[in-house]
Short mmCIF file of N, CA and C in Angstrom, two decimals:
data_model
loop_
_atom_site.label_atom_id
_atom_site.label_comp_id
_atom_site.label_asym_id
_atom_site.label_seq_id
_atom_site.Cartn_x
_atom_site.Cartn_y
_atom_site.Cartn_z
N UNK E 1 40.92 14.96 -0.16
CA UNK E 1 40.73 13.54 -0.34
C UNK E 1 39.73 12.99 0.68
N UNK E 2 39.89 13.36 1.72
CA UNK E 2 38.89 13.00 2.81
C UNK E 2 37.45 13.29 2.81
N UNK E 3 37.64 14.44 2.10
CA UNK E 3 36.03 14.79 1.49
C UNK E 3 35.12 13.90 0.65
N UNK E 4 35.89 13.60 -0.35
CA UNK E 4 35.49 12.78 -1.61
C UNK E 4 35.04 11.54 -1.07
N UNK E 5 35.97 11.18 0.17
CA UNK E 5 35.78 9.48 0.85
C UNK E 5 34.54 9.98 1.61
N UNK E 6 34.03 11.15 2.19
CA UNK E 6 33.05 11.27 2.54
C UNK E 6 31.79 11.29 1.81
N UNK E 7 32.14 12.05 0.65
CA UNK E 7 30.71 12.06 0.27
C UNK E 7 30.56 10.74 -0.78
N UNK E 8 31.92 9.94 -0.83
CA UNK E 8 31.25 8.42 -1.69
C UNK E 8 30.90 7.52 -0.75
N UNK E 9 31.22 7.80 0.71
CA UNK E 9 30.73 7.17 1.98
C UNK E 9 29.07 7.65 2.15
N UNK E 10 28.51 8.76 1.96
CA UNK E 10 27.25 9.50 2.24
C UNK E 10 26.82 8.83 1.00
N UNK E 11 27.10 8.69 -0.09
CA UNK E 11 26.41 8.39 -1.53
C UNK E 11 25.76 6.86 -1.35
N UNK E 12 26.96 5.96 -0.81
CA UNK E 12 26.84 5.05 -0.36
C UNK E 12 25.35 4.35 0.64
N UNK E 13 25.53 5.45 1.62
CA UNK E 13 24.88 4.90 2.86
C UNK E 13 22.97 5.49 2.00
N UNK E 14 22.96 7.00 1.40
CA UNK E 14 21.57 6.94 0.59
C UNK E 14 21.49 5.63 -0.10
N UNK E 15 22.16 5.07 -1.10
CA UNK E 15 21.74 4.01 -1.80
C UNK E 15 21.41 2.94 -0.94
N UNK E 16 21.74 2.44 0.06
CA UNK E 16 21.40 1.30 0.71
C UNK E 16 20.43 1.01 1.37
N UNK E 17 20.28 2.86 1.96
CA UNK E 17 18.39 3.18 2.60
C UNK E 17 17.39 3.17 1.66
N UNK E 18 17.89 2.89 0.42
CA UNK E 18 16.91 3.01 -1.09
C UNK E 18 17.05 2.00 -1.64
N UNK E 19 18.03 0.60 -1.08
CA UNK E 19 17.82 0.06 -2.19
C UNK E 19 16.76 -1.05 -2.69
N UNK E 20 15.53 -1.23 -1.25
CA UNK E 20 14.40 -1.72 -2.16
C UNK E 20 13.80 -1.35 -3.57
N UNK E 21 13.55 -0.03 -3.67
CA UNK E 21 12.85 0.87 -4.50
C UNK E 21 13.95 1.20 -5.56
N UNK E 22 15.13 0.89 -5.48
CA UNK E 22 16.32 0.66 -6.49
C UNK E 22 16.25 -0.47 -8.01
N UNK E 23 15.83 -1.50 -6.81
CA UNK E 23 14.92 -3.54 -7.09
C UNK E 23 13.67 -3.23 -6.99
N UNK E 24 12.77 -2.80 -7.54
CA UNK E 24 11.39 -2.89 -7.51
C UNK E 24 10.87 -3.08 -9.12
N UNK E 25 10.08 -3.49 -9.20
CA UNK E 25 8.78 -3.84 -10.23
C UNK E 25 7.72 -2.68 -10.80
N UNK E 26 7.73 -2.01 -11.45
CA UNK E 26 6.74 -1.47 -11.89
C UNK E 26 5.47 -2.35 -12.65
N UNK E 27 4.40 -2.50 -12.00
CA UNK E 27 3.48 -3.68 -12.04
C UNK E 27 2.04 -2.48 -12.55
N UNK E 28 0.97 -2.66 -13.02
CA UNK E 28 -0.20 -2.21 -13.95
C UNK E 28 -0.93 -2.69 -13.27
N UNK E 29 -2.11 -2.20 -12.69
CA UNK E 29 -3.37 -2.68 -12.12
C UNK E 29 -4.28 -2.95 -13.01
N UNK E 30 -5.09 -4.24 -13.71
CA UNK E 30 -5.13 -4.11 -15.22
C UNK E 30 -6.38 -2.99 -14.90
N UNK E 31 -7.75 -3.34 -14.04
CA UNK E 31 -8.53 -2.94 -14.43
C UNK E 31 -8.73 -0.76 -14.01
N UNK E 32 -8.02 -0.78 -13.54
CA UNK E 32 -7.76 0.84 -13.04
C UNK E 32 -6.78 1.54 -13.70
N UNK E 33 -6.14 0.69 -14.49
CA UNK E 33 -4.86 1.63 -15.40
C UNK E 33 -3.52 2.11 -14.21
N UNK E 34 -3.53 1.79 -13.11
CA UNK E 34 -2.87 2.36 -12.08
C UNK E 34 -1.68 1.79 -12.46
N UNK E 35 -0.06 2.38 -12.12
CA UNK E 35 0.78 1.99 -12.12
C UNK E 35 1.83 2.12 -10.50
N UNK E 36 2.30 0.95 -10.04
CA UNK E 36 3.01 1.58 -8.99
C UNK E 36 3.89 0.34 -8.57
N UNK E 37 5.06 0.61 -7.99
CA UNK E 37 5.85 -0.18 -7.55
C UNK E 37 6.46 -0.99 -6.94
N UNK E 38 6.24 -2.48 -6.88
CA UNK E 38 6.18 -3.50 -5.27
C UNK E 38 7.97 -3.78 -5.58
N UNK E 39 8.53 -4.03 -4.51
CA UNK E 39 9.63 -4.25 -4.59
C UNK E 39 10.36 -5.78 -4.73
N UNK E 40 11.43 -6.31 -5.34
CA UNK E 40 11.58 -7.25 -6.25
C UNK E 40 11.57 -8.60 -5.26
N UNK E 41 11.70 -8.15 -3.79
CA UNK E 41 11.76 -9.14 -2.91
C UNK E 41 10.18 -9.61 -2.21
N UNK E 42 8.75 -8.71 -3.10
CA UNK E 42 8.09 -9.01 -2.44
C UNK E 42 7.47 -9.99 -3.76
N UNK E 43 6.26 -10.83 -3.26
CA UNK E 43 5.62 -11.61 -4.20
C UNK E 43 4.50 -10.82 -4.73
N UNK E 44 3.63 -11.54 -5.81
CA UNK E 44 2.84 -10.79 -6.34
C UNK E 44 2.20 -11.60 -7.00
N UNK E 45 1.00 -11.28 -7.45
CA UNK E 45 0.24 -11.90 -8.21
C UNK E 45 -1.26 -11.37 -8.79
N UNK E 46 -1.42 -11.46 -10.23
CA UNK E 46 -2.81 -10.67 -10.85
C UNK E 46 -3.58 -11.48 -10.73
N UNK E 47 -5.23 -11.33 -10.72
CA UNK E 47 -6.21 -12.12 -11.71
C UNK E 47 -7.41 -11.12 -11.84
N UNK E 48 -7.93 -10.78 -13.27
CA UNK E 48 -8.84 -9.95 -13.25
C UNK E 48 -8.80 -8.77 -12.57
N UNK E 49 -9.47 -7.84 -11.76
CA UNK E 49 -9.07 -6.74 -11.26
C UNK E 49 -8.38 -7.10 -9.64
N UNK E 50 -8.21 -8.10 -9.52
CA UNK E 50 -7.41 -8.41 -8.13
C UNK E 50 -5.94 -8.78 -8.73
N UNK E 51 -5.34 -7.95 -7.28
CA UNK E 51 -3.32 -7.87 -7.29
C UNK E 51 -3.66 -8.01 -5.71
N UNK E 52 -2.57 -8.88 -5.49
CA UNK E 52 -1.97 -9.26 -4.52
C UNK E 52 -0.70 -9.18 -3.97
N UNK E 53 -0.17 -8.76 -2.94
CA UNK E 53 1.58 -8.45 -3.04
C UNK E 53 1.84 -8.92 -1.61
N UNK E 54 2.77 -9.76 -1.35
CA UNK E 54 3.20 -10.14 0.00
C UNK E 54 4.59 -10.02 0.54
N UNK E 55 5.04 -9.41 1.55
CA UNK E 55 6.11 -8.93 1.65
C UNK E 55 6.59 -10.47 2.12
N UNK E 56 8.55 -10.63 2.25
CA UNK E 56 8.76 -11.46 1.65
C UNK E 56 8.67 -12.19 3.21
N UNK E 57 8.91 -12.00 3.76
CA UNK E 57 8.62 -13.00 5.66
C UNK E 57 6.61 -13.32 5.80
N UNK E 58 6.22 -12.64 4.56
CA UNK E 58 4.74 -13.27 4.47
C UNK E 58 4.21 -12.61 5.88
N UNK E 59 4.26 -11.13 6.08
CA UNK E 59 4.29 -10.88 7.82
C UNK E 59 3.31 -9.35 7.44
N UNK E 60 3.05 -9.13 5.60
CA UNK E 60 2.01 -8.31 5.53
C UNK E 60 1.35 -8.55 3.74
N UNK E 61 0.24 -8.50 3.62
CA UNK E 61 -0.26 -8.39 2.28
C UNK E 61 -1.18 -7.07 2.30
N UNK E 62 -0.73 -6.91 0.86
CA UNK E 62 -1.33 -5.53 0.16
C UNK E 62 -2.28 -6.33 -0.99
N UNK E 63 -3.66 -5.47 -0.53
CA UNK E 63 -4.48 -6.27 -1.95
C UNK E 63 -5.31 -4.92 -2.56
N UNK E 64 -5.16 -5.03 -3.35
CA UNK E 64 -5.37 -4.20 -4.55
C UNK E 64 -6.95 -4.61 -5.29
N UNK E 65 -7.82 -3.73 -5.20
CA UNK E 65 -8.62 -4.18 -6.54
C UNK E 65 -9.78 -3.01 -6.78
N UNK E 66 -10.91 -3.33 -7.70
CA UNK E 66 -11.42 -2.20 -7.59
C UNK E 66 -12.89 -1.62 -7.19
N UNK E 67 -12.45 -0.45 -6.24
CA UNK E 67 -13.59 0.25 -5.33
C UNK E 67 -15.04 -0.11 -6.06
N UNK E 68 -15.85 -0.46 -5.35
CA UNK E 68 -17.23 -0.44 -6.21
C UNK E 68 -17.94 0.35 -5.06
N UNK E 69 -17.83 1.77 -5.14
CA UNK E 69 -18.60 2.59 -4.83
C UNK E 69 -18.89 3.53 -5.03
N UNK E 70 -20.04 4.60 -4.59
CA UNK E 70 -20.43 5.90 -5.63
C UNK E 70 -19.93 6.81 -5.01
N UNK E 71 -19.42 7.17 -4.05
CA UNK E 71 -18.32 7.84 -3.61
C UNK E 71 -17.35 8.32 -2.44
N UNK E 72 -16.20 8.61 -2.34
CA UNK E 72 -15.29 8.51 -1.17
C UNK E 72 -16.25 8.10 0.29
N UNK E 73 -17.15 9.16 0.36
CA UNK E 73 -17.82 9.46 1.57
C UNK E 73 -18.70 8.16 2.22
N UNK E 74 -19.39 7.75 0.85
CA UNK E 74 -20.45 6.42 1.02
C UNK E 74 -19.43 5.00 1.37
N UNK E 75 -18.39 4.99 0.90
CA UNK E 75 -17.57 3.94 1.49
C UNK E 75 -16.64 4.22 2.97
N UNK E 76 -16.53 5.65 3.21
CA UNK E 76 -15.89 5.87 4.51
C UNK E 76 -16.93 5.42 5.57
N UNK E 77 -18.08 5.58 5.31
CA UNK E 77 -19.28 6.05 6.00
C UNK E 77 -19.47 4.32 6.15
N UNK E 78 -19.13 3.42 5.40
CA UNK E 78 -19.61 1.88 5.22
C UNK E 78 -18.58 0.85 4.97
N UNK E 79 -17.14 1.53 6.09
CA UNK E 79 -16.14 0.76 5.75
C UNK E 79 -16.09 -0.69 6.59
N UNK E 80 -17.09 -0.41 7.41
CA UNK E 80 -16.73 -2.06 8.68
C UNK E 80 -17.84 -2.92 7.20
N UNK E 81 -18.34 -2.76 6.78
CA UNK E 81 -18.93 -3.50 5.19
C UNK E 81 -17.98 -4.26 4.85
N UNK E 82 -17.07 -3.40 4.14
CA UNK E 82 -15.83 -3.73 3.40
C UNK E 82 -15.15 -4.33 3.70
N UNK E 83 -14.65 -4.46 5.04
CA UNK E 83 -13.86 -5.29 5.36
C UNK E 83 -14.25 -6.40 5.91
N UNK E 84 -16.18 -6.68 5.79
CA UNK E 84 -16.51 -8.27 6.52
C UNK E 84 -16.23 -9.35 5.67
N UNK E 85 -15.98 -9.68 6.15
CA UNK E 85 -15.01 -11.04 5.70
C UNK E 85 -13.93 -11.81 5.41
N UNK E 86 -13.49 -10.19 5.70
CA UNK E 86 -11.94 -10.21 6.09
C UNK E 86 -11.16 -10.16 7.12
N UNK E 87 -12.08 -9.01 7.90
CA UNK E 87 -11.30 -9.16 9.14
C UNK E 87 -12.55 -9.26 10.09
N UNK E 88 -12.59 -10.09 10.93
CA UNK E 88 -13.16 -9.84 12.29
C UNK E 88 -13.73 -8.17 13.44
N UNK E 89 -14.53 -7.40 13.68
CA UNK E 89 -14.53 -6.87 14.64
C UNK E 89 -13.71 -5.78 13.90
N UNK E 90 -13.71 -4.85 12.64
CA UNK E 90 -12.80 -4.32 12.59
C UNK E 90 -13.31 -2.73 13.17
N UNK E 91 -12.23 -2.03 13.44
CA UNK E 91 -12.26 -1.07 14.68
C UNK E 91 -11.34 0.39 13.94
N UNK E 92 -11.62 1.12 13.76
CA UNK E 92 -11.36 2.42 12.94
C UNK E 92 -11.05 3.33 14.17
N UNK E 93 -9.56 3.79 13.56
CA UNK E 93 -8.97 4.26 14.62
C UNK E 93 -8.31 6.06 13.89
N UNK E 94 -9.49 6.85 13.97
CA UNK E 94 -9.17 8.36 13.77
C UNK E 94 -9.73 8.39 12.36
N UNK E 95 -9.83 9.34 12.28
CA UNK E 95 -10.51 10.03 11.11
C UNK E 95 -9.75 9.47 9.58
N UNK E 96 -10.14 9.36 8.84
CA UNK E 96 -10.16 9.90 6.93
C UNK E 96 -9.02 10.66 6.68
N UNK E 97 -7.86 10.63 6.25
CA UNK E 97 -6.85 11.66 5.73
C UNK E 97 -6.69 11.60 4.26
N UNK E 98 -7.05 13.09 3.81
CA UNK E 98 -6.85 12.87 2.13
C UNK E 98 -5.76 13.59 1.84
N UNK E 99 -5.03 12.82 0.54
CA UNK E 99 -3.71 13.35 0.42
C UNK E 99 -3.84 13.48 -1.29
N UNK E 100 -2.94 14.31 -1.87
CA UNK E 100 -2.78 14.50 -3.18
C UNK E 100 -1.74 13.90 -3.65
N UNK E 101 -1.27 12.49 -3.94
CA UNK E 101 -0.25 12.12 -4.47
C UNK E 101 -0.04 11.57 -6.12
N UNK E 102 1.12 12.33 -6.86
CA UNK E 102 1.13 12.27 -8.04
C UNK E 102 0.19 12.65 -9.32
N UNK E 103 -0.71 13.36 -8.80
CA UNK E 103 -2.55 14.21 -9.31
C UNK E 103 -3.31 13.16 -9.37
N UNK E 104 -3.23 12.01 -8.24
CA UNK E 104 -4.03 11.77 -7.92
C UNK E 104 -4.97 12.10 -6.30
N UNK E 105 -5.18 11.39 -5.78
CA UNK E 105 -6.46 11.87 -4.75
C UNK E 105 -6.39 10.41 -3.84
N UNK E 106 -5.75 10.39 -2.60
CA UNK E 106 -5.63 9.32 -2.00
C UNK E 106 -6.27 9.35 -0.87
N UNK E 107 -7.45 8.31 -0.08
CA UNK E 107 -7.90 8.51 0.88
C UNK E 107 -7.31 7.02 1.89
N UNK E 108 -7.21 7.70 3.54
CA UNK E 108 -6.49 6.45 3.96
C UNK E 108 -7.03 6.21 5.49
N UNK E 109 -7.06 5.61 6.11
CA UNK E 109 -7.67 5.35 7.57
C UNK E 109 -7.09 3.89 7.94
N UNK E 110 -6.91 3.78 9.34
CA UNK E 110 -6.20 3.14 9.26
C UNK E 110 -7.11 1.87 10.74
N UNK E 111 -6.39 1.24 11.07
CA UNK E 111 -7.61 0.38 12.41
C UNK E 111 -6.92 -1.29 12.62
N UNK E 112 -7.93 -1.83 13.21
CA UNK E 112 -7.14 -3.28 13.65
C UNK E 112 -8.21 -3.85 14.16
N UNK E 113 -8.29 -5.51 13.83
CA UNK E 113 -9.28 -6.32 14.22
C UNK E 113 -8.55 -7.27 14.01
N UNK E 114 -9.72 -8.50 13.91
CA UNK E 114 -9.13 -9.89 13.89
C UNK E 114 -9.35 -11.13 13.02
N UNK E 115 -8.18 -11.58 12.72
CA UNK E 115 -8.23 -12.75 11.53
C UNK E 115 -8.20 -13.99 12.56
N UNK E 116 -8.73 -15.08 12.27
CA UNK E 116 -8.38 -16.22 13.26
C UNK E 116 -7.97 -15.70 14.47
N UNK E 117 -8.44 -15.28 15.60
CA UNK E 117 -8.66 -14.95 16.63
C UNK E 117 -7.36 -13.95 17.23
N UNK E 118 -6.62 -13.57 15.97
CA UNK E 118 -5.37 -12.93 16.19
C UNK E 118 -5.54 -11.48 15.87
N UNK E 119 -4.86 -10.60 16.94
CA UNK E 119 -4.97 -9.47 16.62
C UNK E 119 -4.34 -8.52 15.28
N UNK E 120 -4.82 -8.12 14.69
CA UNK E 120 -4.25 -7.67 13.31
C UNK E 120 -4.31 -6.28 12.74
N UNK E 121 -3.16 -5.56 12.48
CA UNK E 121 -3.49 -4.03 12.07
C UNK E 121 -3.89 -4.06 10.78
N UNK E 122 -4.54 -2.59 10.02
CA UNK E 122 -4.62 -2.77 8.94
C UNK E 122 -4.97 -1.28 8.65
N UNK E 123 -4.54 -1.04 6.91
CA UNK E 123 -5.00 0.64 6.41
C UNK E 123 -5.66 0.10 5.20
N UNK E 124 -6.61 1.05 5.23
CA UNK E 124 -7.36 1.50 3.41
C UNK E 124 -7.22 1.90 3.56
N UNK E 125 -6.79 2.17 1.91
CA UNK E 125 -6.65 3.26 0.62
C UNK E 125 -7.48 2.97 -0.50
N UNK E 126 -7.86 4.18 -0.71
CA UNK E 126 -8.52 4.68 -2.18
C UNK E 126 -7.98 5.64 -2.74
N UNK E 127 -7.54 5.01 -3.99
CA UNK E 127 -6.75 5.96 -5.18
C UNK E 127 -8.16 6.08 -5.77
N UNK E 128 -8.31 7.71 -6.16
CA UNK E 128 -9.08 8.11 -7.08
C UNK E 128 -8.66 8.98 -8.02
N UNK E 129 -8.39 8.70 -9.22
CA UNK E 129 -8.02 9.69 -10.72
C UNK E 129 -7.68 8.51 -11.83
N UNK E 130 -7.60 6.77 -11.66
CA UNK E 130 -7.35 6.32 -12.60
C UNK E 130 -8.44 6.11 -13.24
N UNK E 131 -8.57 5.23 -14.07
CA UNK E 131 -9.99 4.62 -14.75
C UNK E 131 -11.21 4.32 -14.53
N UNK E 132 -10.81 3.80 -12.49
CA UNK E 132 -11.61 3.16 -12.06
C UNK E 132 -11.11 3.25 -10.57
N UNK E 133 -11.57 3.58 -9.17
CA UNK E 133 -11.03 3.92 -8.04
C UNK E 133 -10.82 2.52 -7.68
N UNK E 134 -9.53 2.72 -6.99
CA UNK E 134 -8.75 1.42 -6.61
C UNK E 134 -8.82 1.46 -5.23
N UNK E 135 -9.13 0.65 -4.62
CA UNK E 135 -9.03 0.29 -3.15
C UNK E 135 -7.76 -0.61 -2.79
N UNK E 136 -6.89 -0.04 -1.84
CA UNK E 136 -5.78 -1.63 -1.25
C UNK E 136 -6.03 -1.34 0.24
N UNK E 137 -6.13 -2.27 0.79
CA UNK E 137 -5.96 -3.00 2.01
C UNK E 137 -4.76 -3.45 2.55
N UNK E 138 -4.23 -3.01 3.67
CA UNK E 138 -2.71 -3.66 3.89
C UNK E 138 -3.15 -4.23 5.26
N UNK E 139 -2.79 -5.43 5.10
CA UNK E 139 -3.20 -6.36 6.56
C UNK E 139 -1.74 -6.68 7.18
N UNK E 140 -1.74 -6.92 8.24
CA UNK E 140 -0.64 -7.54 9.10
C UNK E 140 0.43 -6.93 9.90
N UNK E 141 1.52 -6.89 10.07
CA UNK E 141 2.68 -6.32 10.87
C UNK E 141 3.01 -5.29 9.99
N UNK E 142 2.26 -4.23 9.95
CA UNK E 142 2.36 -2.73 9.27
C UNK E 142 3.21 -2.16 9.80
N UNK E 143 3.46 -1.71 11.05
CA UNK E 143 4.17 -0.79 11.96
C UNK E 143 5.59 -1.34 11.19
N UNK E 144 6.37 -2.71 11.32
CA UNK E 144 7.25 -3.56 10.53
C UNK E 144 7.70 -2.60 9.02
N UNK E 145 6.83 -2.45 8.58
CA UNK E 145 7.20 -2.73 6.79
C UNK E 145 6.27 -1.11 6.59
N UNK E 146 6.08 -0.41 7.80
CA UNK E 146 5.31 1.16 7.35
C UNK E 146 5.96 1.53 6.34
N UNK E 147 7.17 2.14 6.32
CA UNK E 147 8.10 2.48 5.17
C UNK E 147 7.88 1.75 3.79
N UNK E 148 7.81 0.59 3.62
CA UNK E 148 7.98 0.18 2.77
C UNK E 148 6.47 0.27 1.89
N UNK E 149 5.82 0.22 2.49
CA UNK E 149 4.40 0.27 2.74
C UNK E 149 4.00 1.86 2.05
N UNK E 150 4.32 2.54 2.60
CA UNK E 150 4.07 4.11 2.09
C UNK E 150 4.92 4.60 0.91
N UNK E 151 6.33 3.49 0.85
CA UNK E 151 6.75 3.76 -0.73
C UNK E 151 5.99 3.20 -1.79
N UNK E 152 5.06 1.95 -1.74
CA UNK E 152 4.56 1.97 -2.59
C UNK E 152 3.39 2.88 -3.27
N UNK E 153 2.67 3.30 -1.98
CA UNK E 153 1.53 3.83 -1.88
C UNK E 153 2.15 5.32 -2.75
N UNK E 154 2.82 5.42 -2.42
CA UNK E 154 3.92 7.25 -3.41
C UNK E 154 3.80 6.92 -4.80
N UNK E 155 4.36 5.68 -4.88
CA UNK E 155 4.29 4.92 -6.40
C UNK E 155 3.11 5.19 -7.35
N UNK E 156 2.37 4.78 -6.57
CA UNK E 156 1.13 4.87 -7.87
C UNK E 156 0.95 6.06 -8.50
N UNK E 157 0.59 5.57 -9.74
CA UNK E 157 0.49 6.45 -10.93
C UNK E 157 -0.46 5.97 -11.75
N UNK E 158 -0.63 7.30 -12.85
CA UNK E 158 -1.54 6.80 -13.98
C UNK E 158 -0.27 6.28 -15.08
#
Protein backbone atom coordinates (compact mmCIF):
# COMPACT_ATOMS: atom_id res chain seq x y z
CA UNK A 1 0.00 0.00 0.00
CA UNK A 2 2.74 2.36 0.71
CA UNK A 3 4.11 1.82 -2.60
CA UNK A 4 1.08 2.69 -4.60
CA UNK A 5 0.86 6.06 -2.22
CA UNK A 6 4.27 6.46 -3.53
CA UNK A 7 4.18 6.18 -6.87
CA UNK A 8 0.56 8.25 -7.04
CA UNK A 9 2.67 10.72 -4.88
CA UNK A 10 5.72 10.57 -7.76
CA UNK A 11 2.86 10.63 -10.57
CA UNK A 12 1.65 13.53 -8.90
CA UNK A 13 4.71 15.65 -8.31
CA UNK A 14 5.75 14.82 -12.61
CA UNK A 15 2.40 16.33 -13.45
CA UNK A 16 2.82 19.53 -11.63
CA UNK A 17 6.54 20.06 -13.04
CA UNK A 18 4.55 19.69 -16.45
CA UNK A 19 1.74 21.29 -15.92
CA UNK A 20 2.34 24.38 -18.15
CA UNK A 21 2.83 22.24 -21.27
CA UNK A 22 -0.26 20.09 -19.89
CA UNK A 23 -2.35 23.99 -20.55
CA UNK A 24 -0.67 25.00 -23.59
CA UNK A 25 -1.91 26.12 -27.11
CA UNK A 26 -0.84 24.62 -30.12
CA UNK A 27 -0.67 27.92 -32.27
CA UNK A 28 0.47 27.85 -36.51
CA UNK A 29 2.94 30.34 -37.65
CA UNK A 30 0.79 31.32 -40.68
CA UNK A 31 3.54 32.25 -42.94
CA UNK A 32 6.24 29.25 -42.17
CA UNK A 33 3.70 26.45 -41.63
CA UNK A 34 5.51 26.01 -38.17
CA UNK A 35 3.62 24.56 -35.38
CA UNK A 36 4.57 24.86 -31.65
CA UNK A 37 3.31 25.42 -28.28
CA UNK A 38 2.94 28.72 -25.97
CA UNK A 39 1.42 27.91 -22.82
CA UNK A 40 -2.28 28.88 -21.85
CA UNK A 41 -1.07 31.44 -19.26
CA UNK A 42 1.01 33.24 -21.74
CA UNK A 43 -0.52 35.95 -24.24
CA UNK A 44 -0.30 35.91 -27.84
CA UNK A 45 -1.04 37.43 -30.77
CA UNK A 46 -0.81 37.00 -34.96
CA UNK A 47 -0.66 39.53 -37.80
CA UNK A 48 0.66 38.50 -41.14
CA UNK A 49 3.91 36.65 -40.64
CA UNK A 50 4.44 38.25 -37.11
CA UNK A 51 3.45 36.14 -33.60
CA UNK A 52 4.00 37.54 -30.57
CA UNK A 53 3.87 35.68 -27.12
CA UNK A 54 4.33 37.29 -23.67
CA UNK A 55 4.82 35.46 -20.65
CA UNK A 56 2.23 36.26 -18.20
CA UNK A 57 4.24 38.91 -15.48
CA UNK A 58 5.03 40.58 -19.10
CA UNK A 59 8.90 39.96 -17.75
CA UNK A 60 9.75 38.19 -21.39
CA UNK A 61 8.46 38.27 -25.14
CA UNK A 62 9.04 35.74 -27.81
CA UNK A 63 8.60 37.15 -31.38
CA UNK A 64 8.32 35.03 -34.08
CA UNK A 65 8.42 35.91 -37.78
CA UNK A 66 10.05 35.28 -40.91
CA UNK A 67 13.97 35.06 -41.56
CA UNK A 68 14.63 37.07 -44.73
CA UNK A 69 17.89 35.71 -45.44
CA UNK A 70 19.98 33.61 -47.93
CA UNK A 71 21.51 31.70 -45.42
CA UNK A 72 22.20 30.52 -41.72
CA UNK A 73 25.79 31.85 -42.05
CA UNK A 74 24.93 35.40 -43.82
CA UNK A 75 22.59 36.21 -40.90
CA UNK A 76 24.99 34.83 -38.09
CA UNK A 77 27.68 36.78 -39.73
CA UNK A 78 25.00 40.08 -39.70
CA UNK A 79 23.16 39.52 -36.55
CA UNK A 80 23.93 43.06 -34.62
CA UNK A 81 21.70 44.13 -38.23
CA UNK A 82 18.91 42.25 -36.99
CA UNK A 83 18.52 43.23 -33.98
CA UNK A 84 18.91 47.31 -34.70
CA UNK A 85 16.13 48.58 -33.57
CA UNK A 86 15.46 46.57 -31.18
CA UNK A 87 17.87 46.41 -28.95
CA UNK A 88 20.56 48.90 -28.23
CA UNK A 89 24.46 47.91 -28.32
CA UNK A 90 23.64 44.33 -28.78
CA UNK A 91 26.65 42.11 -27.64
CA UNK A 92 26.93 38.26 -28.71
CA UNK A 93 28.02 36.18 -26.18
CA UNK A 94 29.78 32.65 -27.62
CA UNK A 95 29.45 31.05 -30.62
CA UNK A 96 26.29 29.61 -32.98
CA UNK A 97 24.92 26.20 -31.57
CA UNK A 98 23.06 24.03 -34.07
CA UNK A 99 20.70 21.58 -32.89
CA UNK A 100 18.38 19.01 -34.68
CA UNK A 101 15.02 19.31 -33.16
CA UNK A 102 11.97 17.36 -34.42
CA UNK A 103 13.83 17.12 -38.34
CA UNK A 104 14.13 20.26 -38.13
CA UNK A 105 17.51 22.39 -37.96
CA UNK A 106 17.66 24.98 -35.13
CA UNK A 107 20.26 27.67 -34.86
CA UNK A 108 20.64 29.70 -31.47
CA UNK A 109 23.10 32.34 -29.87
CA UNK A 110 22.40 34.00 -27.29
CA UNK A 111 23.73 37.96 -25.85
CA UNK A 112 22.37 41.13 -24.04
CA UNK A 113 22.07 44.81 -24.73
CA UNK A 114 19.81 47.55 -24.18
CA UNK A 115 16.18 48.67 -24.48
CA UNK A 116 15.55 52.14 -22.86
CA UNK A 117 18.72 52.35 -21.16
CA UNK A 118 18.03 48.99 -19.34
CA UNK A 119 20.06 46.12 -19.40
CA UNK A 120 18.40 43.23 -21.28
CA UNK A 121 19.19 39.48 -22.16
CA UNK A 122 18.20 37.96 -25.23
CA UNK A 123 18.48 34.53 -27.74
CA UNK A 124 17.93 33.96 -31.57
CA UNK A 125 16.62 31.27 -33.13
CA UNK A 126 16.30 30.07 -36.56
CA UNK A 127 14.09 27.20 -37.37
CA UNK A 128 15.01 25.93 -40.72
CA UNK A 129 12.85 22.94 -42.52
CA UNK A 130 9.37 24.75 -42.59
CA UNK A 131 8.14 26.67 -45.62
CA UNK A 132 9.96 29.52 -44.87
CA UNK A 133 12.93 29.96 -42.02
CA UNK A 134 11.52 31.38 -38.95
CA UNK A 135 13.44 33.58 -36.76
CA UNK A 136 12.23 34.22 -32.77
CA UNK A 137 13.84 36.50 -30.58
CA UNK A 138 13.32 36.11 -26.83
CA UNK A 139 13.91 39.42 -25.01
CA UNK A 140 13.87 40.00 -21.26
CA UNK A 141 14.27 38.01 -17.87
CA UNK A 142 15.27 34.71 -19.78
CA UNK A 143 17.39 33.16 -17.07
CA UNK A 144 13.46 33.47 -15.15
CA UNK A 145 11.33 31.59 -17.71
CA UNK A 146 14.72 29.50 -19.48
CA UNK A 147 12.65 26.38 -19.01
CA UNK A 148 9.76 27.52 -20.20
CA UNK A 149 11.42 29.14 -22.93
CA UNK A 150 13.22 25.95 -24.29
CA UNK A 151 9.84 24.03 -24.00
CA UNK A 152 8.56 25.92 -26.50
CA UNK A 153 11.46 26.08 -28.66
CA UNK A 154 11.18 21.65 -28.46
CA UNK A 155 7.64 22.39 -29.65
CA UNK A 156 8.02 23.45 -32.95
CA UNK A 157 7.04 21.46 -35.66
CA UNK A 158 6.03 21.13 -39.18
Amino acid sequence: MFKINNIGLTIFIVLFAFMPFLMATTVTHNETGLKFEIPDDWSYEQEDNHFLAMSPDESVILYFYVGKFEDVSDLMDNIADQLDGIIESPEIEGEPIEEKINDLTQVYIEGSGYIKGKTIDFDLTIVIGGAKPMLIIALGDIESMQETILDIYASVQK
